PDB file of C-alpha atoms in Angstrom:
ATOM      1  CA  UNK F   1      -0.018  -0.002  -0.007  1.00  0.00           C
ATOM      2  CA  UNK F   2       2.849   2.409   0.864  1.00  0.00           C
ATOM      3  CA  UNK F   3       4.649   1.748  -2.385  1.00  0.00           C
ATOM      4  CA  UNK F   4       1.481   2.254  -4.394  1.00  0.00           C
ATOM      5  CA  UNK F   5       0.843   5.577  -2.580  1.00  0.00           C
ATOM      6  CA  UNK F   6       4.448   6.810  -3.200  1.00  0.00           C
ATOM      7  CA  UNK F   7       4.167   5.849  -6.893  1.00  0.00           C
ATOM      8  CA  UNK F   8       0.906   7.756  -7.229  1.00  0.00           C
ATOM      9  CA  UNK F   9       2.514  10.838  -5.643  1.00  0.00           C
ATOM     10  CA  UNK F  10       5.530  10.621  -7.888  1.00  0.00           C
ATOM     11  CA  UNK F  11       3.343  10.405 -10.987  1.00  0.00           C
ATOM     12  CA  UNK F  12       1.190  13.419  -9.882  1.00  0.00           C
ATOM     13  CA  UNK F  13       4.406  15.522  -9.068  1.00  0.00           C
ATOM     14  CA  UNK F  14       5.868  14.612 -12.393  1.00  0.00           C
ATOM     15  CA  UNK F  15       2.798  15.594 -14.431  1.00  0.00           C
ATOM     16  CA  UNK F  16       2.299  18.832 -12.488  1.00  0.00           C
ATOM     17  CA  UNK F  17       5.986  19.734 -12.920  1.00  0.00           C
ATOM     18  CA  UNK F  18       5.808  19.184 -16.640  1.00  0.00           C
ATOM     19  CA  UNK F  19       2.699  21.360 -16.885  1.00  0.00           C
ATOM     20  CA  UNK F  20       4.449  24.178 -14.878  1.00  0.00           C
ATOM     21  CA  UNK F  21       7.617  24.018 -16.986  1.00  0.00           C
ATOM     22  CA  UNK F  22       5.567  24.092 -20.211  1.00  0.00           C
ATOM     23  CA  UNK F  23       3.672  27.086 -19.048  1.00  0.00           C
ATOM     24  CA  UNK F  24       6.834  29.009 -18.110  1.00  0.00           C
ATOM     25  CA  UNK F  25       8.331  28.141 -21.484  1.00  0.00           C
ATOM     26  CA  UNK F  26       5.128  29.469 -23.216  1.00  0.00           C
ATOM     27  CA  UNK F  27       5.281  32.692 -21.133  1.00  0.00           C
ATOM     28  CA  UNK F  28       8.896  33.242 -22.054  1.00  0.00           C
ATOM     29  CA  UNK F  29       8.101  32.731 -25.758  1.00  0.00           C
ATOM     30  CA  UNK F  30       5.172  35.138 -25.573  1.00  0.00           C
ATOM     31  CA  UNK F  31       7.363  37.733 -23.832  1.00  0.00           C
ATOM     32  CA  UNK F  32       9.892  37.527 -26.694  1.00  0.00           C
ATOM     33  CA  UNK F  33       7.121  37.770 -29.335  1.00  0.00           C
ATOM     34  CA  UNK F  34       5.642  40.944 -27.801  1.00  0.00           C
ATOM     35  CA  UNK F  35       6.992  44.279 -28.996  1.00  0.00           C
ATOM     36  CA  UNK F  36       8.598  46.340 -26.235  1.00  0.00           C
ATOM     37  CA  UNK F  37       7.721  50.016 -25.853  1.00  0.00           C
ATOM     38  CA  UNK F  38       9.676  52.561 -27.889  1.00  0.00           C
ATOM     39  CA  UNK F  39       9.334  56.297 -28.713  1.00  0.00           C
ATOM     40  CA  UNK F  40       6.999  57.518 -31.324  1.00  0.00           C
ATOM     41  CA  UNK F  41       5.797  60.919 -32.540  1.00  0.00           C
ATOM     42  CA  UNK F  42       2.101  61.581 -31.592  1.00  0.00           C
ATOM     43  CA  UNK F  43      -0.076  64.520 -32.517  1.00  0.00           C
ATOM     44  CA  UNK F  44      -1.677  65.713 -29.354  1.00  0.00           C
ATOM     45  CA  UNK F  45      -2.721  69.150 -28.127  1.00  0.00           C
ATOM     46  CA  UNK F  46      -2.405  70.499 -31.680  1.00  0.00           C
ATOM     47  CA  UNK F  47       1.325  69.756 -31.732  1.00  0.00           C
ATOM     48  CA  UNK F  48       3.668  66.871 -32.387  1.00  0.00           C
ATOM     49  CA  UNK F  49       5.135  65.323 -29.111  1.00  0.00           C
ATOM     50  CA  UNK F  50       7.288  62.307 -28.473  1.00  0.00           C
ATOM     51  CA  UNK F  51       5.435  59.534 -26.470  1.00  0.00           C
ATOM     52  CA  UNK F  52       5.978  55.932 -25.573  1.00  0.00           C
ATOM     53  CA  UNK F  53       3.997  53.419 -27.536  1.00  0.00           C
ATOM     54  CA  UNK F  54       2.618  52.111 -24.216  1.00  0.00           C
ATOM     55  CA  UNK F  55       0.820  55.443 -23.886  1.00  0.00           C
ATOM     56  CA  UNK F  56      -1.108  55.186 -27.193  1.00  0.00           C
ATOM     57  CA  UNK F  57      -4.840  55.033 -27.001  1.00  0.00           C
ATOM     58  CA  UNK F  58      -7.512  54.713 -29.799  1.00  0.00           C
ATOM     59  CA  UNK F  59      -8.046  58.018 -31.539  1.00  0.00           C
ATOM     60  CA  UNK F  60      -4.390  59.202 -31.503  1.00  0.00           C
ATOM     61  CA  UNK F  61      -2.658  60.460 -34.591  1.00  0.00           C
ATOM     62  CA  UNK F  62       0.830  59.013 -35.012  1.00  0.00           C
ATOM     63  CA  UNK F  63       3.759  59.164 -37.408  1.00  0.00           C
ATOM     64  CA  UNK F  64       5.214  55.867 -38.757  1.00  0.00           C
ATOM     65  CA  UNK F  65       8.683  56.029 -40.102  1.00  0.00           C
ATOM     66  CA  UNK F  66      11.445  53.598 -41.072  1.00  0.00           C
ATOM     67  CA  UNK F  67      14.239  55.501 -39.361  1.00  0.00           C
ATOM     68  CA  UNK F  68      14.823  56.522 -35.805  1.00  0.00           C
ATOM     69  CA  UNK F  69      14.132  60.189 -34.945  1.00  0.00           C
ATOM     70  CA  UNK F  70      16.807  62.391 -33.594  1.00  0.00           C
ATOM     71  CA  UNK F  71      15.372  62.398 -30.083  1.00  0.00           C
ATOM     72  CA  UNK F  72      17.007  59.670 -27.950  1.00  0.00           C
ATOM     73  CA  UNK F  73      14.804  57.170 -26.137  1.00  0.00           C
ATOM     74  CA  UNK F  74      14.896  56.538 -22.448  1.00  0.00           C
ATOM     75  CA  UNK F  75      17.185  53.691 -21.300  1.00  0.00           C
ATOM     76  CA  UNK F  76      14.300  51.390 -20.387  1.00  0.00           C
ATOM     77  CA  UNK F  77      12.794  51.632 -23.824  1.00  0.00           C
ATOM     78  CA  UNK F  78      13.615  49.282 -26.733  1.00  0.00           C
ATOM     79  CA  UNK F  79      13.974  51.061 -29.990  1.00  0.00           C
ATOM     80  CA  UNK F  80      12.040  49.326 -32.752  1.00  0.00           C
ATOM     81  CA  UNK F  81      11.081  52.064 -35.227  1.00  0.00           C
ATOM     82  CA  UNK F  82      10.203  49.655 -37.976  1.00  0.00           C
ATOM     83  CA  UNK F  83       7.524  47.818 -35.993  1.00  0.00           C
ATOM     84  CA  UNK F  84       3.908  48.977 -36.067  1.00  0.00           C
ATOM     85  CA  UNK F  85       2.973  49.472 -32.348  1.00  0.00           C
ATOM     86  CA  UNK F  86      -0.882  49.158 -32.873  1.00  0.00           C
ATOM     87  CA  UNK F  87      -3.666  48.567 -35.376  1.00  0.00           C
ATOM     88  CA  UNK F  88      -4.029  51.861 -37.281  1.00  0.00           C
ATOM     89  CA  UNK F  89      -5.471  53.295 -40.393  1.00  0.00           C
ATOM     90  CA  UNK F  90      -3.383  55.418 -42.762  1.00  0.00           C
ATOM     91  CA  UNK F  91      -4.932  58.804 -43.450  1.00  0.00           C
ATOM     92  CA  UNK F  92      -2.013  60.405 -45.277  1.00  0.00           C
ATOM     93  CA  UNK F  93       1.038  59.011 -47.017  1.00  0.00           C
ATOM     94  CA  UNK F  94       2.196  55.638 -48.446  1.00  0.00           C
ATOM     95  CA  UNK F  95       3.740  52.555 -46.874  1.00  0.00           C
ATOM     96  CA  UNK F  96       5.061  49.122 -47.584  1.00  0.00           C
ATOM     97  CA  UNK F  97       4.607  46.569 -44.767  1.00  0.00           C
ATOM     98  CA  UNK F  98       5.669  42.982 -44.182  1.00  0.00           C
ATOM     99  CA  UNK F  99       2.784  41.000 -42.577  1.00  0.00           C
ATOM    100  CA  UNK F 100       4.697  37.750 -42.310  1.00  0.00           C
ATOM    101  CA  UNK F 101       4.455  37.751 -38.457  1.00  0.00           C
ATOM    102  CA  UNK F 102       0.642  37.639 -38.664  1.00  0.00           C
ATOM    103  CA  UNK F 103      -0.319  35.976 -41.951  1.00  0.00           C
ATOM    104  CA  UNK F 104       2.849  34.217 -43.044  1.00  0.00           C
ATOM    105  CA  UNK F 105       2.845  36.049 -46.352  1.00  0.00           C
ATOM    106  CA  UNK F 106       6.477  36.733 -47.318  1.00  0.00           C
ATOM    107  CA  UNK F 107       5.608  39.345 -49.912  1.00  0.00           C
ATOM    108  CA  UNK F 108       5.436  42.957 -48.601  1.00  0.00           C
ATOM    109  CA  UNK F 109       2.058  44.599 -48.808  1.00  0.00           C
ATOM    110  CA  UNK F 110       1.421  48.051 -50.369  1.00  0.00           C
ATOM    111  CA  UNK F 111      -0.607  50.392 -48.191  1.00  0.00           C
ATOM    112  CA  UNK F 112      -2.070  53.736 -49.093  1.00  0.00           C
ATOM    113  CA  UNK F 113      -4.147  56.393 -47.397  1.00  0.00           C
ATOM    114  CA  UNK F 114      -7.881  55.858 -46.741  1.00  0.00           C
ATOM    115  CA  UNK F 115     -10.309  58.092 -48.637  1.00  0.00           C
ATOM    116  CA  UNK F 116     -12.564  60.111 -46.358  1.00  0.00           C
ATOM    117  CA  UNK F 117     -15.974  58.495 -46.714  1.00  0.00           C
ATOM    118  CA  UNK F 118     -19.001  58.339 -44.361  1.00  0.00           C
ATOM    119  CA  UNK F 119     -19.179  54.521 -43.832  1.00  0.00           C
ATOM    120  CA  UNK F 120     -18.089  51.808 -41.412  1.00  0.00           C
ATOM    121  CA  UNK F 121     -14.406  50.934 -41.292  1.00  0.00           C
ATOM    122  CA  UNK F 122     -13.749  47.246 -42.354  1.00  0.00           C
ATOM    123  CA  UNK F 123     -10.265  46.423 -41.117  1.00  0.00           C
ATOM    124  CA  UNK F 124     -10.207  42.856 -42.419  1.00  0.00           C
ATOM    125  CA  UNK F 125     -12.153  43.507 -45.636  1.00  0.00           C
ATOM    126  CA  UNK F 126     -12.150  46.192 -48.172  1.00  0.00           C
ATOM    127  CA  UNK F 127     -10.084  48.630 -46.065  1.00  0.00           C
ATOM    128  CA  UNK F 128      -7.254  46.191 -45.247  1.00  0.00           C
ATOM    129  CA  UNK F 129      -5.119  47.801 -47.878  1.00  0.00           C
ATOM    130  CA  UNK F 130      -5.282  51.044 -45.922  1.00  0.00           C
ATOM    131  CA  UNK F 131      -4.603  49.454 -42.524  1.00  0.00           C
ATOM    132  CA  UNK F 132      -1.306  48.625 -40.747  1.00  0.00           C
ATOM    133  CA  UNK F 133      -1.483  45.939 -38.070  1.00  0.00           C
ATOM    134  CA  UNK F 134       0.354  45.623 -34.763  1.00  0.00           C
ATOM    135  CA  UNK F 135       3.565  43.622 -34.858  1.00  0.00           C
ATOM    136  CA  UNK F 136       4.047  43.930 -38.607  1.00  0.00           C
ATOM    137  CA  UNK F 137       7.283  45.418 -39.999  1.00  0.00           C
ATOM    138  CA  UNK F 138       7.393  48.648 -41.935  1.00  0.00           C
ATOM    139  CA  UNK F 139       9.594  48.275 -45.028  1.00  0.00           C
ATOM    140  CA  UNK F 140       8.981  51.920 -46.234  1.00  0.00           C
ATOM    141  CA  UNK F 141       6.787  54.716 -44.968  1.00  0.00           C
ATOM    142  CA  UNK F 142       6.610  58.185 -46.588  1.00  0.00           C
ATOM    143  CA  UNK F 143       4.240  61.179 -46.454  1.00  0.00           C
ATOM    144  CA  UNK F 144       3.608  60.684 -50.043  1.00  0.00           C
ATOM    145  CA  UNK F 145       5.483  60.743 -53.493  1.00  0.00           C
ATOM    146  CA  UNK F 146       3.243  63.405 -54.981  1.00  0.00           C
ATOM    147  CA  UNK F 147       3.994  66.697 -53.152  1.00  0.00           C
ATOM    148  CA  UNK F 148       1.068  68.590 -54.685  1.00  0.00           C
ATOM    149  CA  UNK F 149      -1.417  65.888 -53.529  1.00  0.00           C
ATOM    150  CA  UNK F 150       0.236  65.912 -50.014  1.00  0.00           C
ATOM    151  CA  UNK F 151      -0.172  69.713 -49.786  1.00  0.00           C
ATOM    152  CA  UNK F 152      -3.787  69.570 -50.926  1.00  0.00           C
ATOM    153  CA  UNK F 153      -4.769  66.957 -48.261  1.00  0.00           C
ATOM    154  CA  UNK F 154      -3.204  68.789 -45.304  1.00  0.00           C
ATOM    155  CA  UNK F 155      -5.684  71.650 -45.000  1.00  0.00           C
ATOM    156  CA  UNK F 156      -8.542  69.089 -45.080  1.00  0.00           C
ATOM    157  CA  UNK F 157      -7.084  67.020 -42.260  1.00  0.00           C
ATOM    158  CA  UNK F 158      -6.043  70.194 -40.229  1.00  0.00           C
ATOM    159  CA  UNK F 159      -2.911  68.283 -39.169  1.00  0.00           C
ATOM    160  CA  UNK F 160       0.537  69.732 -40.017  1.00  0.00           C
ATOM    161  CA  UNK F 161       3.219  67.744 -41.796  1.00  0.00           C
ATOM    162  CA  UNK F 162       4.807  64.928 -39.961  1.00  0.00           C
ATOM    163  CA  UNK F 163       8.161  65.800 -38.289  1.00  0.00           C
ATOM    164  CA  UNK F 164      10.187  63.090 -40.083  1.00  0.00           C
ATOM    165  CA  UNK F 165       8.285  62.887 -43.465  1.00  0.00           C
ATOM    166  CA  UNK F 166       6.588  59.643 -42.360  1.00  0.00           C
ATOM    167  CA  UNK F 167       3.061  58.642 -43.003  1.00  0.00           C
ATOM    168  CA  UNK F 168       0.142  59.780 -40.833  1.00  0.00           C
ATOM    169  CA  UNK F 169      -1.949  57.113 -39.222  1.00  0.00           C
ATOM    170  CA  UNK F 170      -5.095  57.007 -36.930  1.00  0.00           C
ATOM    171  CA  UNK F 171      -4.865  54.571 -34.042  1.00  0.00           C
ATOM    172  CA  UNK F 172      -7.768  52.033 -33.961  1.00  0.00           C
ATOM    173  CA  UNK F 173      -6.795  49.254 -31.567  1.00  0.00           C
ATOM    174  CA  UNK F 174      -4.036  48.793 -28.984  1.00  0.00           C
ATOM    175  CA  UNK F 175      -2.843  46.248 -26.530  1.00  0.00           C
ATOM    176  CA  UNK F 176      -4.621  42.909 -26.445  1.00  0.00           C
ATOM    177  CA  UNK F 177      -7.349  44.348 -28.609  1.00  0.00           C
ATOM    178  CA  UNK F 178      -4.959  44.629 -31.569  1.00  0.00           C
ATOM    179  CA  UNK F 179      -4.142  41.896 -34.028  1.00  0.00           C
ATOM    180  CA  UNK F 180      -0.876  40.902 -32.318  1.00  0.00           C
ATOM    181  CA  UNK F 181      -2.596  40.975 -28.915  1.00  0.00           C
ATOM    182  CA  UNK F 182      -5.310  38.628 -30.098  1.00  0.00           C
ATOM    183  CA  UNK F 183      -2.627  36.261 -31.581  1.00  0.00           C
ATOM    184  CA  UNK F 184      -0.796  36.249 -28.294  1.00  0.00           C
ATOM    185  CA  UNK F 185      -4.009  35.574 -26.321  1.00  0.00           C
ATOM    186  CA  UNK F 186      -4.833  32.628 -28.673  1.00  0.00           C
ATOM    187  CA  UNK F 187      -1.331  31.149 -28.081  1.00  0.00           C
ATOM    188  CA  UNK F 188      -1.548  31.687 -24.324  1.00  0.00           C
ATOM    189  CA  UNK F 189      -5.003  30.076 -23.868  1.00  0.00           C
ATOM    190  CA  UNK F 190      -4.510  27.341 -26.465  1.00  0.00           C
ATOM    191  CA  UNK F 191      -3.399  24.924 -23.700  1.00  0.00           C
ATOM    192  CA  UNK F 192      -6.395  25.539 -21.532  1.00  0.00           C
ATOM    193  CA  UNK F 193      -8.999  22.698 -21.412  1.00  0.00           C
ATOM    194  CA  UNK F 194     -11.731  23.070 -23.963  1.00  0.00           C
ATOM    195  CA  UNK F 195     -15.171  22.113 -22.600  1.00  0.00           C
ATOM    196  CA  UNK F 196     -17.855  21.040 -24.985  1.00  0.00           C
ATOM    197  CA  UNK F 197     -21.382  22.145 -25.116  1.00  0.00           C
ATOM    198  CA  UNK F 198     -23.176  21.319 -21.827  1.00  0.00           C
ATOM    199  CA  UNK F 199     -26.251  19.849 -23.596  1.00  0.00           C
ATOM    200  CA  UNK F 200     -23.977  17.553 -25.634  1.00  0.00           C
ATOM    201  CA  UNK F 201     -22.160  16.438 -22.564  1.00  0.00           C
ATOM    202  CA  UNK F 202     -25.279  15.572 -20.711  1.00  0.00           C
ATOM    203  CA  UNK F 203     -26.638  13.526 -23.665  1.00  0.00           C
ATOM    204  CA  UNK F 204     -23.337  11.678 -23.852  1.00  0.00           C
ATOM    205  CA  UNK F 205     -23.436  10.868 -20.157  1.00  0.00           C
ATOM    206  CA  UNK F 206     -27.112   9.622 -20.332  1.00  0.00           C
ATOM    207  CA  UNK F 207     -26.204   7.279 -23.325  1.00  0.00           C
ATOM    208  CA  UNK F 208     -23.252   5.925 -21.320  1.00  0.00           C
ATOM    209  CA  UNK F 209     -25.391   5.517 -18.225  1.00  0.00           C
ATOM    210  CA  UNK F 210     -28.013   3.684 -20.273  1.00  0.00           C
ATOM    211  CA  UNK F 211     -25.452   1.320 -21.719  1.00  0.00           C
ATOM    212  CA  UNK F 212     -23.936   0.723 -18.234  1.00  0.00           C
ATOM    213  CA  UNK F 213     -27.425  -0.120 -16.796  1.00  0.00           C
ATOM    214  CA  UNK F 214     -28.030  -2.658 -19.609  1.00  0.00           C
ATOM    215  CA  UNK F 215     -24.647  -4.299 -18.979  1.00  0.00           C
ATOM    216  CA  UNK F 216     -25.193  -4.302 -15.277  1.00  0.00           C
ATOM    217  CA  UNK F 217     -28.735  -5.907 -15.709  1.00  0.00           C
ATOM    218  CA  UNK F 218     -27.298  -8.591 -18.063  1.00  0.00           C
ATOM    219  CA  UNK F 219     -24.463  -9.534 -15.649  1.00  0.00           C
ATOM    220  CA  UNK F 220     -26.963  -9.536 -12.742  1.00  0.00           C
ATOM    221  CA  UNK F 221     -29.416 -11.802 -14.614  1.00  0.00           C
ATOM    222  CA  UNK F 222     -26.685 -14.169 -15.957  1.00  0.00           C
ATOM    223  CA  UNK F 223     -25.030 -14.294 -12.548  1.00  0.00           C
ATOM    224  CA  UNK F 224     -28.138 -15.154 -10.654  1.00  0.00           C
TER     225      UNK F 224
END
C-alpha cells in the first residue's frame, strides 16, 4: 500500500512539474514575441510630441517612419522604429509593410491612405489595404510621393506635416485588442482545457449510463 501511494504521488508531481515548465516556456516565448515600448511621434494638443507606444490610445494620430528620430529614447525603452505598435489606419502617405508575423505572407504589402468616406471601417475586408497591423514590420513609410497631393490633403485634415516625413496614421486598436494581442491571447490560452457544449455532454453521459445499466442488468441476470 505504501509503495502504491508513493508511486501515485511521484506520477502526480511529475505531471504537474511538466505542466508548470511548459507554461513557463510558453510565457517566455510570448514575452519575446511581444513588442517592447519605444518612442513615437504623436499629434496631441495640436502639436507633435514624443510619447512611448505604451501610452497610445485609440484616436491618437501617430507618425510611422522607417528610421529613428533624432530624439534619444529613455534607457528602459527598446528602440524598434520599423515595428507597427498598434492597429491603425493610414490617413495620409504611403507605406510598404511585411505582414509575415501575422499571416505568414512573405511578400510585402502596399498600403495607401484611406479616402474620407461616411461609412463603417472594415479592417479585415475592403479597407485592409489602408490598415497597418500591430507587430508587422514597416519596409517603407513616406508622407507621399506626389507633393502637390500631399499639400492638398493637409488643410482638409487640419494636421501639420509629420516631423520626419513619415506617413500619418489613426490609432484604432491597442494592447490585447490589436491583431498581435489577439494572436498572443490565442497562443496563451490554447493549452487550456476546452469544454464542449453542456447539452452535448449531458446527452453523452445519459447514453453511457443507459449502456452501463443494460450491461449491469445482463450481468446480474446471468450471474443469478
